[in-house]
């Protein structure tokens, strides 16, 4: 069930019947020349939908909250279309959302995150809220927590790379411009923070080779990740 489709009366009733609420979180940022700016939201939204269906098949109902679209994207802010929210601002914003869910009586909030830059602020927001309320926050970074499973399907793993491109090809192939898909893997032995670092480590807005991406691989990734998450939540909810 999607929260935004409910009236307040329906929500008041349903919130007491579900086992928890999923909050999809992502970013609006450059993903190579071939993927849409909303990639980091499209993926967790689709995974949330699949997880909800799988949980329902096991007799567990869960609510899906409207997504948090904008995230912390300092590194990729060198590219047009990346809308960066400062880390502290983002943390406070998500903290307030989590706090509202806690006040509504949810005992479990599952953050389904699609963007690496969000991780530290999300942890900070969750820590602030769980210190004040009887709520448990589960943070899932889908591309990172299940990297081992993903690499059994895709030959590489990275921003706007084979795995992420495959996922969007499975979700919304009409948004992918494979003729413009270029990228290479770049790494640094330590984290370097400086202005315009994104041009060095994310040339053209990507950090991996997306050429071998297919919708079939994307379907495989979506299925294995959603199944893994479902199994985890069955134990936690």
PDB file of C-alpha atoms in Angstrom:
ATOM      1  CA  UNK A   1       0.000   0.000   0.000  1.00  0.00           C
ATOM      2  CA  UNK A   2       1.242   3.448  -0.901  1.00  0.00           C
ATOM      3  CA  UNK A   3       0.740   5.954   1.878  1.00  0.00           C
ATOM      4  CA  UNK A   4       0.062   8.893  -0.440  1.00  0.00           C
ATOM      5  CA  UNK A   5      -2.993   7.135  -1.887  1.00  0.00           C
ATOM      6  CA  UNK A   6      -4.721   6.915   1.487  1.00  0.00           C
ATOM      7  CA  UNK A   7      -7.053   9.382   3.165  1.00  0.00           C
ATOM      8  CA  UNK A   8      -6.135  10.358   6.709  1.00  0.00           C
ATOM      9  CA  UNK A   9      -8.940   8.150   8.032  1.00  0.00           C
ATOM     10  CA  UNK A  10      -7.685   5.172   6.022  1.00  0.00           C
ATOM     11  CA  UNK A  11      -4.142   5.854   7.197  1.00  0.00           C
ATOM     12  CA  UNK A  12      -5.252   6.041  10.835  1.00  0.00           C
ATOM     13  CA  UNK A  13      -6.764   2.580  10.517  1.00  0.00           C
ATOM     14  CA  UNK A  14      -4.097   0.934   8.364  1.00  0.00           C
ATOM     15  CA  UNK A  15      -1.099   2.114  10.404  1.00  0.00           C
ATOM     16  CA  UNK A  16      -2.261  -0.081  13.285  1.00  0.00           C
ATOM     17  CA  UNK A  17      -2.521  -3.128  11.021  1.00  0.00           C
ATOM     18  CA  UNK A  18       0.808  -3.030   9.179  1.00  0.00           C
ATOM     19  CA  UNK A  19       4.089  -4.302  10.600  1.00  0.00           C
ATOM     20  CA  UNK A  20       6.130  -1.305   9.506  1.00  0.00           C
ATOM     21  CA  UNK A  21       6.718   1.322   6.851  1.00  0.00           C
ATOM     22  CA  UNK A  22       9.280   1.501   4.045  1.00  0.00           C
ATOM     23  CA  UNK A  23      10.822   4.876   3.260  1.00  0.00           C
ATOM     24  CA  UNK A  24      12.512   4.876  -0.185  1.00  0.00           C
ATOM     25  CA  UNK A  25      15.352   7.413  -0.315  1.00  0.00           C
ATOM     26  CA  UNK A  26      17.501   8.417  -3.266  1.00  0.00           C
ATOM     27  CA  UNK A  27      18.874  11.421  -5.103  1.00  0.00           C
ATOM     28  CA  UNK A  28      18.491  13.499  -8.218  1.00  0.00           C
ATOM     29  CA  UNK A  29      21.901  13.376  -9.863  1.00  0.00           C
ATOM     30  CA  UNK A  30      23.919  12.584 -12.965  1.00  0.00           C
ATOM     31  CA  UNK A  31      24.201   8.904 -13.908  1.00  0.00           C
ATOM     32  CA  UNK A  32      26.440   8.903 -16.938  1.00  0.00           C
ATOM     33  CA  UNK A  33      25.118  10.172 -20.228  1.00  0.00           C
ATOM     34  CA  UNK A  34      22.716   7.265 -20.556  1.00  0.00           C
ATOM     35  CA  UNK A  35      20.673   7.015 -17.349  1.00  0.00           C
ATOM     36  CA  UNK A  36      17.982   9.351 -15.978  1.00  0.00           C
ATOM     37  CA  UNK A  37      18.598  11.728 -13.094  1.00  0.00           C
ATOM     38  CA  UNK A  38      16.048   9.844 -10.990  1.00  0.00           C
ATOM     39  CA  UNK A  39      17.855   6.490 -11.130  1.00  0.00           C
ATOM     40  CA  UNK A  40      18.583   6.396  -7.389  1.00  0.00           C
ATOM     41  CA  UNK A  41      14.874   6.745  -6.614  1.00  0.00           C
ATOM     42  CA  UNK A  42      13.476   4.545  -9.377  1.00  0.00           C
ATOM     43  CA  UNK A  43      15.428   1.533  -8.105  1.00  0.00           C
ATOM     44  CA  UNK A  44      14.365   1.622  -4.420  1.00  0.00           C
ATOM     45  CA  UNK A  45      10.774   2.364  -5.433  1.00  0.00           C
ATOM     46  CA  UNK A  46      10.660  -0.770  -7.601  1.00  0.00           C
ATOM     47  CA  UNK A  47      12.397  -2.859  -4.952  1.00  0.00           C
ATOM     48  CA  UNK A  48       9.919  -1.573  -2.348  1.00  0.00           C
ATOM     49  CA  UNK A  49       7.023  -2.616  -4.576  1.00  0.00           C
ATOM     50  CA  UNK A  50       8.415  -6.112  -4.979  1.00  0.00           C
ATOM     51  CA  UNK A  51       9.190  -6.476  -1.287  1.00  0.00           C
ATOM     52  CA  UNK A  52       5.655  -5.439  -0.387  1.00  0.00           C
ATOM     53  CA  UNK A  53       4.232  -8.089  -2.725  1.00  0.00           C
ATOM     54  CA  UNK A  54       6.530 -10.799  -1.378  1.00  0.00           C
ATOM     55  CA  UNK A  55       5.715  -9.924   2.216  1.00  0.00           C
ATOM     56  CA  UNK A  56       2.000  -9.965   1.451  1.00  0.00           C
ATOM     57  CA  UNK A  57       2.392 -13.476   0.026  1.00  0.00           C
ATOM     58  CA  UNK A  58       3.753 -14.447   3.449  1.00  0.00           C
ATOM     59  CA  UNK A  59       0.879 -12.821   5.292  1.00  0.00           C
ATOM     60  CA  UNK A  60       2.711  -9.634   6.296  1.00  0.00           C
ATOM     61  CA  UNK A  61       1.377  -6.190   5.384  1.00  0.00           C
ATOM     62  CA  UNK A  62       3.638  -3.170   5.127  1.00  0.00           C
ATOM     63  CA  UNK A  63       3.155   0.447   4.070  1.00  0.00           C
ATOM     64  CA  UNK A  64       5.296   2.278   1.509  1.00  0.00           C
ATOM     65  CA  UNK A  65       5.869   5.970   2.223  1.00  0.00           C
ATOM     66  CA  UNK A  66       6.387   8.595  -0.495  1.00  0.00           C
ATOM     67  CA  UNK A  67      10.072   8.708  -1.426  1.00  0.00           C
ATOM     68  CA  UNK A  68      12.656  11.276  -0.428  1.00  0.00           C
ATOM     69  CA  UNK A  69      13.840  12.395  -3.848  1.00  0.00           C
ATOM     70  CA  UNK A  70      16.672  14.795  -3.107  1.00  0.00           C
ATOM     71  CA  UNK A  71      19.835  13.594  -1.381  1.00  0.00           C
ATOM     72  CA  UNK A  72      23.395  14.506  -0.519  1.00  0.00           C
ATOM     73  CA  UNK A  73      25.306  14.552  -3.827  1.00  0.00           C
ATOM     74  CA  UNK A  74      28.374  16.739  -3.289  1.00  0.00           C
ATOM     75  CA  UNK A  75      30.706  14.767  -5.552  1.00  0.00           C
ATOM     76  CA  UNK A  76      28.394  14.663  -8.576  1.00  0.00           C
ATOM     77  CA  UNK A  77      27.286  18.266  -8.196  1.00  0.00           C
ATOM     78  CA  UNK A  78      29.787  19.153 -10.943  1.00  0.00           C
ATOM     79  CA  UNK A  79      27.253  17.834 -13.481  1.00  0.00           C
ATOM     80  CA  UNK A  80      24.075  19.621 -14.597  1.00  0.00           C
ATOM     81  CA  UNK A  81      20.883  18.230 -13.092  1.00  0.00           C
ATOM     82  CA  UNK A  82      22.460  17.083  -9.845  1.00  0.00           C
ATOM     83  CA  UNK A  83      20.529  18.706  -7.007  1.00  0.00           C
ATOM     84  CA  UNK A  84      22.744  18.519  -3.941  1.00  0.00           C
ATOM     85  CA  UNK A  85      21.370  18.900  -0.432  1.00  0.00           C
ATOM     86  CA  UNK A  86      23.995  19.625   2.213  1.00  0.00           C
ATOM     87  CA  UNK A  87      24.674  16.702   4.519  1.00  0.00           C
ATOM     88  CA  UNK A  88      23.479  18.472   7.663  1.00  0.00           C
ATOM     89  CA  UNK A  89      20.314  19.742   6.004  1.00  0.00           C
ATOM     90  CA  UNK A  90      19.534  16.309   4.614  1.00  0.00           C
ATOM     91  CA  UNK A  91      20.088  14.651   7.989  1.00  0.00           C
ATOM     92  CA  UNK A  92      17.738  17.072   9.744  1.00  0.00           C
ATOM     93  CA  UNK A  93      15.077  16.630   7.064  1.00  0.00           C
ATOM     94  CA  UNK A  94      15.124  12.836   7.246  1.00  0.00           C
ATOM     95  CA  UNK A  95      15.286  13.003  11.042  1.00  0.00           C
ATOM     96  CA  UNK A  96      12.041  14.961  11.082  1.00  0.00           C
ATOM     97  CA  UNK A  97      10.370  12.441   8.762  1.00  0.00           C
ATOM     98  CA  UNK A  98      11.491   9.511  10.922  1.00  0.00           C
ATOM     99  CA  UNK A  99      10.343  11.331  14.029  1.00  0.00           C
ATOM    100  CA  UNK A 100       6.881  11.809  12.542  1.00  0.00           C
ATOM    101  CA  UNK A 101       6.625   8.109  11.762  1.00  0.00           C
ATOM    102  CA  UNK A 102       7.647   7.361  15.348  1.00  0.00           C
ATOM    103  CA  UNK A 103       4.968   9.730  16.641  1.00  0.00           C
ATOM    104  CA  UNK A 104       2.423   7.970  14.425  1.00  0.00           C
ATOM    105  CA  UNK A 105       3.217   4.777  16.313  1.00  0.00           C
ATOM    106  CA  UNK A 106       5.339   2.829  13.833  1.00  0.00           C
ATOM    107  CA  UNK A 107       7.726   0.522  15.655  1.00  0.00           C
ATOM    108  CA  UNK A 108       9.737  -0.360  12.525  1.00  0.00           C
ATOM    109  CA  UNK A 109      10.845   2.037   9.789  1.00  0.00           C
ATOM    110  CA  UNK A 110      12.792   0.546   6.895  1.00  0.00           C
ATOM    111  CA  UNK A 111      14.885   3.039   4.964  1.00  0.00           C
ATOM    112  CA  UNK A 112      15.503   1.648   1.484  1.00  0.00           C
ATOM    113  CA  UNK A 113      18.361   3.799   0.249  1.00  0.00           C
ATOM    114  CA  UNK A 114      19.548   4.084  -3.348  1.00  0.00           C
ATOM    115  CA  UNK A 115      22.416   6.565  -3.039  1.00  0.00           C
ATOM    116  CA  UNK A 116      25.837   6.293  -1.423  1.00  0.00           C
ATOM    117  CA  UNK A 117      26.127   9.936  -0.404  1.00  0.00           C
ATOM    118  CA  UNK A 118      23.082   9.524   1.825  1.00  0.00           C
ATOM    119  CA  UNK A 119      24.494   6.815   4.071  1.00  0.00           C
ATOM    120  CA  UNK A 120      26.221   8.860   6.774  1.00  0.00           C
ATOM    121  CA  UNK A 121      23.404  11.435   7.117  1.00  0.00           C
ATOM    122  CA  UNK A 122      20.822   8.635   7.241  1.00  0.00           C
ATOM    123  CA  UNK A 123      22.678   6.912  10.067  1.00  0.00           C
ATOM    124  CA  UNK A 124      22.888  10.203  11.930  1.00  0.00           C
ATOM    125  CA  UNK A 125      19.173  10.889  11.473  1.00  0.00           C
ATOM    126  CA  UNK A 126      18.236   7.407  12.665  1.00  0.00           C
ATOM    127  CA  UNK A 127      20.471   7.656  15.725  1.00  0.00           C
ATOM    128  CA  UNK A 128      18.849  10.931  16.751  1.00  0.00           C
ATOM    129  CA  UNK A 129      15.356   9.466  16.520  1.00  0.00           C
ATOM    130  CA  UNK A 130      15.920   6.097  18.199  1.00  0.00           C
ATOM    131  CA  UNK A 131      17.383   7.880  21.220  1.00  0.00           C
ATOM    132  CA  UNK A 132      14.059   9.670  21.745  1.00  0.00           C
ATOM    133  CA  UNK A 133      11.433   7.150  20.624  1.00  0.00           C
ATOM    134  CA  UNK A 134      10.659   3.452  20.880  1.00  0.00           C
ATOM    135  CA  UNK A 135      11.285   2.820  17.204  1.00  0.00           C
ATOM    136  CA  UNK A 136      13.711   0.643  15.272  1.00  0.00           C
ATOM    137  CA  UNK A 137      15.171   1.932  12.021  1.00  0.00           C
ATOM    138  CA  UNK A 138      16.455  -0.571   9.467  1.00  0.00           C
ATOM    139  CA  UNK A 139      18.828   0.946   6.901  1.00  0.00           C
ATOM    140  CA  UNK A 140      19.200  -1.009   3.664  1.00  0.00           C
ATOM    141  CA  UNK A 141      21.611   0.161   0.944  1.00  0.00           C
ATOM    142  CA  UNK A 142      20.444  -2.195  -1.787  1.00  0.00           C
ATOM    143  CA  UNK A 143      23.442  -2.035  -4.182  1.00  0.00           C
ATOM    144  CA  UNK A 144      25.997  -2.346  -1.378  1.00  0.00           C
ATOM    145  CA  UNK A 145      24.431  -4.757   1.113  1.00  0.00           C
ATOM    146  CA  UNK A 146      23.854  -7.339  -1.615  1.00  0.00           C
ATOM    147  CA  UNK A 147      26.953  -6.723  -3.732  1.00  0.00           C
ATOM    148  CA  UNK A 148      27.982 -10.370  -3.570  1.00  0.00           C
ATOM    149  CA  UNK A 149      24.657 -11.525  -5.009  1.00  0.00           C
ATOM    150  CA  UNK A 150      24.654  -8.778  -7.648  1.00  0.00           C
ATOM    151  CA  UNK A 151      28.122  -9.747  -8.875  1.00  0.00           C
ATOM    152  CA  UNK A 152      26.881 -13.260  -9.547  1.00  0.00           C
ATOM    153  CA  UNK A 153      24.607 -11.697 -12.164  1.00  0.00           C
ATOM    154  CA  UNK A 154      26.653  -8.738 -13.421  1.00  0.00           C
ATOM    155  CA  UNK A 155      30.338  -8.731 -14.263  1.00  0.00           C
ATOM    156  CA  UNK A 156      30.907  -5.305 -12.718  1.00  0.00           C
ATOM    157  CA  UNK A 157      29.447  -3.003 -10.103  1.00  0.00           C
ATOM    158  CA  UNK A 158      29.485   0.791  -9.906  1.00  0.00           C
ATOM    159  CA  UNK A 159      27.765   4.131 -10.336  1.00  0.00           C
ATOM    160  CA  UNK A 160      25.836   4.137 -13.632  1.00  0.00           C
ATOM    161  CA  UNK A 161      27.603   0.878 -14.425  1.00  0.00           C
ATOM    162  CA  UNK A 162      26.502  -2.537 -15.573  1.00  0.00           C
ATOM    163  CA  UNK A 163      24.403  -3.380 -12.509  1.00  0.00           C
ATOM    164  CA  UNK A 164      22.627  -0.042 -12.150  1.00  0.00           C
ATOM    165  CA  UNK A 165      22.077   0.305 -15.885  1.00  0.00           C
ATOM    166  CA  UNK A 166      20.637  -3.201 -16.037  1.00  0.00           C
ATOM    167  CA  UNK A 167      18.203  -2.375 -13.245  1.00  0.00           C
ATOM    168  CA  UNK A 168      16.874   0.712 -15.037  1.00  0.00           C
ATOM    169  CA  UNK A 169      16.648  -1.226 -18.303  1.00  0.00           C
ATOM    170  CA  UNK A 170      14.370  -3.651 -16.445  1.00  0.00           C
ATOM    171  CA  UNK A 171      12.292  -0.896 -14.822  1.00  0.00           C
ATOM    172  CA  UNK A 172      12.034   1.804 -17.515  1.00  0.00           C
ATOM    173  CA  UNK A 173      13.928   0.878 -20.695  1.00  0.00           C
ATOM    174  CA  UNK A 174      12.509   3.904 -22.501  1.00  0.00           C
ATOM    175  CA  UNK A 175      14.573   6.163 -20.211  1.00  0.00           C
ATOM    176  CA  UNK A 176      17.917   4.519 -21.017  1.00  0.00           C
ATOM    177  CA  UNK A 177      20.106   5.764 -23.890  1.00  0.00           C
ATOM    178  CA  UNK A 178      22.433   2.830 -24.411  1.00  0.00           C
ATOM    179  CA  UNK A 179      23.982   4.465 -27.458  1.00  0.00           C
ATOM    180  CA  UNK A 180      25.495   7.008 -25.049  1.00  0.00           C
ATOM    181  CA  UNK A 181      26.592   4.464 -22.436  1.00  0.00           C
ATOM    182  CA  UNK A 182      30.254   5.044 -21.636  1.00  0.00           C
ATOM    183  CA  UNK A 183      32.190   4.660 -18.422  1.00  0.00           C
ATOM    184  CA  UNK A 184      35.230   3.289 -16.698  1.00  0.00           C
ATOM    185  CA  UNK A 185      36.127   2.123 -13.210  1.00  0.00           C
ATOM    186  CA  UNK A 186      38.208   4.573 -11.213  1.00  0.00           C
ATOM    187  CA  UNK A 187      39.291   4.125  -7.611  1.00  0.00           C
ATOM    188  CA  UNK A 188      41.373   5.987  -5.055  1.00  0.00           C
ATOM    189  CA  UNK A 189      43.348   4.388  -2.192  1.00  0.00           C
ATOM    190  CA  UNK A 190      41.936   7.005   0.195  1.00  0.00           C
ATOM    191  CA  UNK A 191      39.003   9.406   0.106  1.00  0.00           C
ATOM    192  CA  UNK A 192      39.986  12.791  -1.337  1.00  0.00           C
ATOM    193  CA  UNK A 193      37.645  15.694  -0.646  1.00  0.00           C
ATOM    194  CA  UNK A 194      38.126  18.692  -2.899  1.00  0.00           C
ATOM    195  CA  UNK A 195      36.164  20.865  -5.250  1.00  0.00           C
ATOM    196  CA  UNK A 196      35.282  19.212  -8.582  1.00  0.00           C
ATOM    197  CA  UNK A 197      36.603  15.792  -7.478  1.00  0.00           C
ATOM    198  CA  UNK A 198      33.653  14.290  -9.338  1.00  0.00           C
ATOM    199  CA  UNK A 199      35.230  15.109 -12.684  1.00  0.00           C
ATOM    200  CA  UNK A 200      38.153  12.863 -11.772  1.00  0.00           C
ATOM    201  CA  UNK A 201      36.414   9.861 -10.267  1.00  0.00           C
ATOM    202  CA  UNK A 202      33.121  10.066 -12.181  1.00  0.00           C
ATOM    203  CA  UNK A 203      34.070  10.981 -15.780  1.00  0.00           C
ATOM    204  CA  UNK A 204      30.874  11.734 -17.706  1.00  0.00           C
ATOM    205  CA  UNK A 205      29.009  11.055 -14.442  1.00  0.00           C
ATOM    206  CA  UNK A 206      29.782   7.326 -14.317  1.00  0.00           C
ATOM    207  CA  UNK A 207      32.217   5.047 -12.512  1.00  0.00           C
ATOM    208  CA  UNK A 208      31.981   1.656 -14.217  1.00  0.00           C
ATOM    209  CA  UNK A 209      31.533   0.211 -17.691  1.00  0.00           C
ATOM    210  CA  UNK A 210      27.811  -0.079 -18.526  1.00  0.00           C
ATOM    211  CA  UNK A 211      28.186  -1.726 -21.958  1.00  0.00           C
ATOM    212  CA  UNK A 212      27.230  -5.238 -20.863  1.00  0.00           C
ATOM    213  CA  UNK A 213      24.018  -4.153 -19.155  1.00  0.00           C
ATOM    214  CA  UNK A 214      20.784  -5.925 -20.111  1.00  0.00           C
ATOM    215  CA  UNK A 215      17.197  -5.871 -18.915  1.00  0.00           C
ATOM    216  CA  UNK A 216      17.485  -9.592 -18.132  1.00  0.00           C
ATOM    217  CA  UNK A 217      20.378  -8.933 -15.754  1.00  0.00           C
ATOM    218  CA  UNK A 218      18.406  -6.091 -14.202  1.00  0.00           C
ATOM    219  CA  UNK A 219      15.429  -8.354 -13.609  1.00  0.00           C
ATOM    220  CA  UNK A 220      17.734 -10.854 -11.959  1.00  0.00           C
ATOM    221  CA  UNK A 221      19.209  -8.191  -9.692  1.00  0.00           C
ATOM    222  CA  UNK A 222      15.804  -6.821  -8.721  1.00  0.00           C
ATOM    223  CA  UNK A 223      14.520 -10.287  -7.954  1.00  0.00           C
ATOM    224  CA  UNK A 224      17.454 -11.454  -5.844  1.00  0.00           C
ATOM    225  CA  UNK A 225      17.676  -8.163  -3.922  1.00  0.00           C
ATOM    226  CA  UNK A 226      13.948  -7.997  -3.195  1.00  0.00           C
ATOM    227  CA  UNK A 227      13.937 -11.640  -2.101  1.00  0.00           C
ATOM    228  CA  UNK A 228      16.912 -11.071   0.205  1.00  0.00           C
ATOM    229  CA  UNK A 229      15.274  -8.011   1.758  1.00  0.00           C
ATOM    230  CA  UNK A 230      12.003  -9.856   2.185  1.00  0.00           C
ATOM    231  CA  UNK A 231      13.723 -12.682   4.032  1.00  0.00           C
ATOM    232  CA  UNK A 232      15.451 -10.199   6.335  1.00  0.00           C
ATOM    233  CA  UNK A 233      12.240  -8.351   7.097  1.00  0.00           C
ATOM    234  CA  UNK A 234      10.303 -11.542   7.789  1.00  0.00           C
ATOM    235  CA  UNK A 235      12.722 -12.099  10.666  1.00  0.00           C
ATOM    236  CA  UNK A 236      12.616  -8.494  11.892  1.00  0.00           C
ATOM    237  CA  UNK A 237       8.941  -7.570  11.614  1.00  0.00           C
TER     238      UNK A 237
END
